[in-house]
Amino acid sequence: MMPRRISVRTVFAMALLAASGLLALSAGSAQALLMDARRMAMGGVHAPGPGHLVADNPAYAAVPARPSDWGGSIPLPLGLFTLFHDTQELNPDDDAFDPVRLANLISNPPLHLELRKPDPLDGDVTIDVGQEHLRVYWEDAHLILPQDPVDTGTRLDQYSVGLGGPVGETGRWRLQVNPYLDLRLETALDDAFYGLLAGGDSLKPSSRYAMDGDMAAAGGLAWKLLWARRVNREAAPRDVYIGVAPKLLTGFGMAVGDIDVAVLTGDSLFASETLDVEQLSHLRSGAGFAPGVALDLGVLLRQGPWDLGVGVRDIAGSMRFGDTTLEQQELVTDDVTGDSETVTTTLAEGESYTYHLDALWTFSAAYAEGPMLLLGEWRVRPWANSLHLGGEYRVGDWALRAGTSRDARSQWQFSTGVGRQLGGVSLDLALETHSRYIQDERGLALGFSLSL
């Protein structure tokens, strides 16, 4: 068996599209889909209120509400109007189809109105051919291809339904269920491949250009019993609250895989019009009822206008799938006929597999005194850490807001906004910079929402 042979043009197209798609996923923020304008204006920070920080720190369930605590909010998806206006660019059969814009819609869902969009990728393509020398350089490739390894993920599990009530004078309980999705993705181009695709390096004889990736995904339901209370029996200048939330997990499906791709050149670049491509991938998948457990813990200190909290989600979280299949796929070419095909080999069937959830930490601080509210949050995730800072100052029926954040791309973003109280409803407006595009460029978004 020999590696599958494909054209030079196909190799470049495959590499560019694959890397762009992976970066689109890494740049995307699932939480941005449901972010209201008040939080958006304050650097994306969560604030005390119904369900806001309780998901990250169960101790907040027992903390008395302050006048500044948030209620529910309804984002107004004004960005959808621009989506409906430019449908031609999203139709692959239309001459105006723009695959980069489609990737940006995945990484930056059009909930908010985008005021500043990235420049179009219309850079020149240079083709330089010489004796044992081939260079194909697109000057915009570095804007969408990551030079450093990409490590990204998300945990969607913060929206629940349930019931609860008081426990004694200072405690609360809640029984709830929520869907969850856990996703991890890691991918990397080696230095030679990145230099070839985005650095303007030449294709060299007898060389190897490689990329690899790992992914893990699982989804299901989480059944949580939350209990929280104040530790000190009597109210004091310094109150301490704790929260415990054991969870029973029900997994419905999982997939864990890896892929290695390599492009190899022969002794002469022009002996034929082909390159050798090797691909080897493994995928373990399973479906059905998968029981599991996890634990959320939290502690909070309240002293006067200050709140300081630490919460951790999914301690020792795992699910055991009883029937999984492990498959291997390899691209091969028949030595006799020259036909290429993907060969799938089942390496194992009916094996049990334990899927592990990473613990997620959240450190929060809040200061609420009179019309002023200051918030800070440090989210520690295995794939990336992020810092969020924000403030709000109320003047009559108006609220002035500003914030900043350091996102998963290690870039500082800035935001501001206003709110206007109209009876029992607040109309909120926010401006924020962001880096959710697949291009390494800063965007500017305008958001609206109604807060209760």
PDB file of N, CA and C in Angstrom, residues 361-365 376-381 385-389:
ATOM      1  N   TRP A 361     -13.138  26.464  37.145  1.00  0.00           N
ATOM      2  CA  TRP A 361     -13.057  27.349  38.304  1.00  0.00           C
ATOM      3  C   TRP A 361     -13.503  28.759  37.930  1.00  0.00           C
ATOM      4  N   THR A 362     -14.173  29.429  38.886  1.00  0.00           N
ATOM      5  CA  THR A 362     -14.573  30.822  38.710  1.00  0.00           C
ATOM      6  C   THR A 362     -14.298  31.584  40.003  1.00  0.00           C
ATOM      7  N   PHE A 363     -13.508  32.648  39.908  1.00  0.00           N
ATOM      8  CA  PHE A 363     -13.231  33.542  41.032  1.00  0.00           C
ATOM      9  C   PHE A 363     -13.949  34.861  40.751  1.00  0.00           C
ATOM     10  N   SER A 364     -14.785  35.304  41.689  1.00  0.00           N
ATOM     11  CA  SER A 364     -15.603  36.493  41.451  1.00  0.00           C
ATOM     12  C   SER A 364     -15.488  37.478  42.600  1.00  0.00           C
ATOM     13  N   ALA A 365     -15.693  38.740  42.268  1.00  0.00           N
ATOM     14  CA  ALA A 365     -15.702  39.815  43.264  1.00  0.00           C
ATOM     15  C   ALA A 365     -16.740  40.839  42.848  1.00  0.00           C
ATOM     16  N   GLY A 376     -15.951  41.874  39.045  1.00  0.00           N
ATOM     17  CA  GLY A 376     -14.773  41.249  38.452  1.00  0.00           C
ATOM     18  C   GLY A 376     -14.919  39.743  38.457  1.00  0.00           C
ATOM     19  N   GLU A 377     -14.346  39.108  37.447  1.00  0.00           N
ATOM     20  CA  GLU A 377     -14.476  37.656  37.336  1.00  0.00           C
ATOM     21  C   GLU A 377     -13.258  37.090  36.609  1.00  0.00           C
ATOM     22  N   TRP A 378     -12.689  36.040  37.168  1.00  0.00           N
ATOM     23  CA  TRP A 378     -11.560  35.340  36.566  1.00  0.00           C
ATOM     24  C   TRP A 378     -11.999  33.902  36.347  1.00  0.00           C
ATOM     25  N   ARG A 379     -12.122  33.507  35.082  1.00  0.00           N
ATOM     26  CA  ARG A 379     -12.586  32.172  34.729  1.00  0.00           C
ATOM     27  C   ARG A 379     -11.391  31.327  34.304  1.00  0.00           C
ATOM     28  N   VAL A 380     -11.188  30.242  35.008  1.00  0.00           N
ATOM     29  CA  VAL A 380     -10.063  29.350  34.742  1.00  0.00           C
ATOM     30  C   VAL A 380     -10.607  28.102  34.058  1.00  0.00           C
ATOM     31  N   ARG A 381     -10.220  27.927  32.811  1.00  0.00           N
ATOM     32  CA  ARG A 381     -10.654  26.788  32.014  1.00  0.00           C
ATOM     33  C   ARG A 381      -9.427  26.024  31.517  1.00  0.00           C
ATOM     34  N   ASN A 385      -7.939  30.847  29.916  1.00  0.00           N
ATOM     35  CA  ASN A 385      -8.404  31.650  31.033  1.00  0.00           C
ATOM     36  C   ASN A 385      -8.880  32.999  30.504  1.00  0.00           C
ATOM     37  N   SER A 386      -9.837  33.603  31.198  1.00  0.00           N
ATOM     38  CA  SER A 386     -10.326  34.914  30.773  1.00  0.00           C
ATOM     39  C   SER A 386     -10.628  35.769  31.993  1.00  0.00           C
ATOM     40  N   LEU A 387     -10.367  37.061  31.856  1.00  0.00           N
ATOM     41  CA  LEU A 387     -10.598  38.042  32.915  1.00  0.00           C
ATOM     42  C   LEU A 387     -11.657  39.023  32.439  1.00  0.00           C
ATOM     43  N   HIS A 388     -12.632  39.333  33.317  1.00  0.00           N
ATOM     44  CA  HIS A 388     -13.721  40.237  32.971  1.00  0.00           C
ATOM     45  C   HIS A 388     -13.896  41.249  34.098  1.00  0.00           C
ATOM     46  N   LEU A 389     -13.926  42.526  33.754  1.00  0.00           N
ATOM     47  CA  LEU A 389     -14.095  43.612  34.716  1.00  0.00           C
ATOM     48  C   LEU A 389     -15.160  44.562  34.193  1.00  0.00           C
TER      49      LEU A 389
END
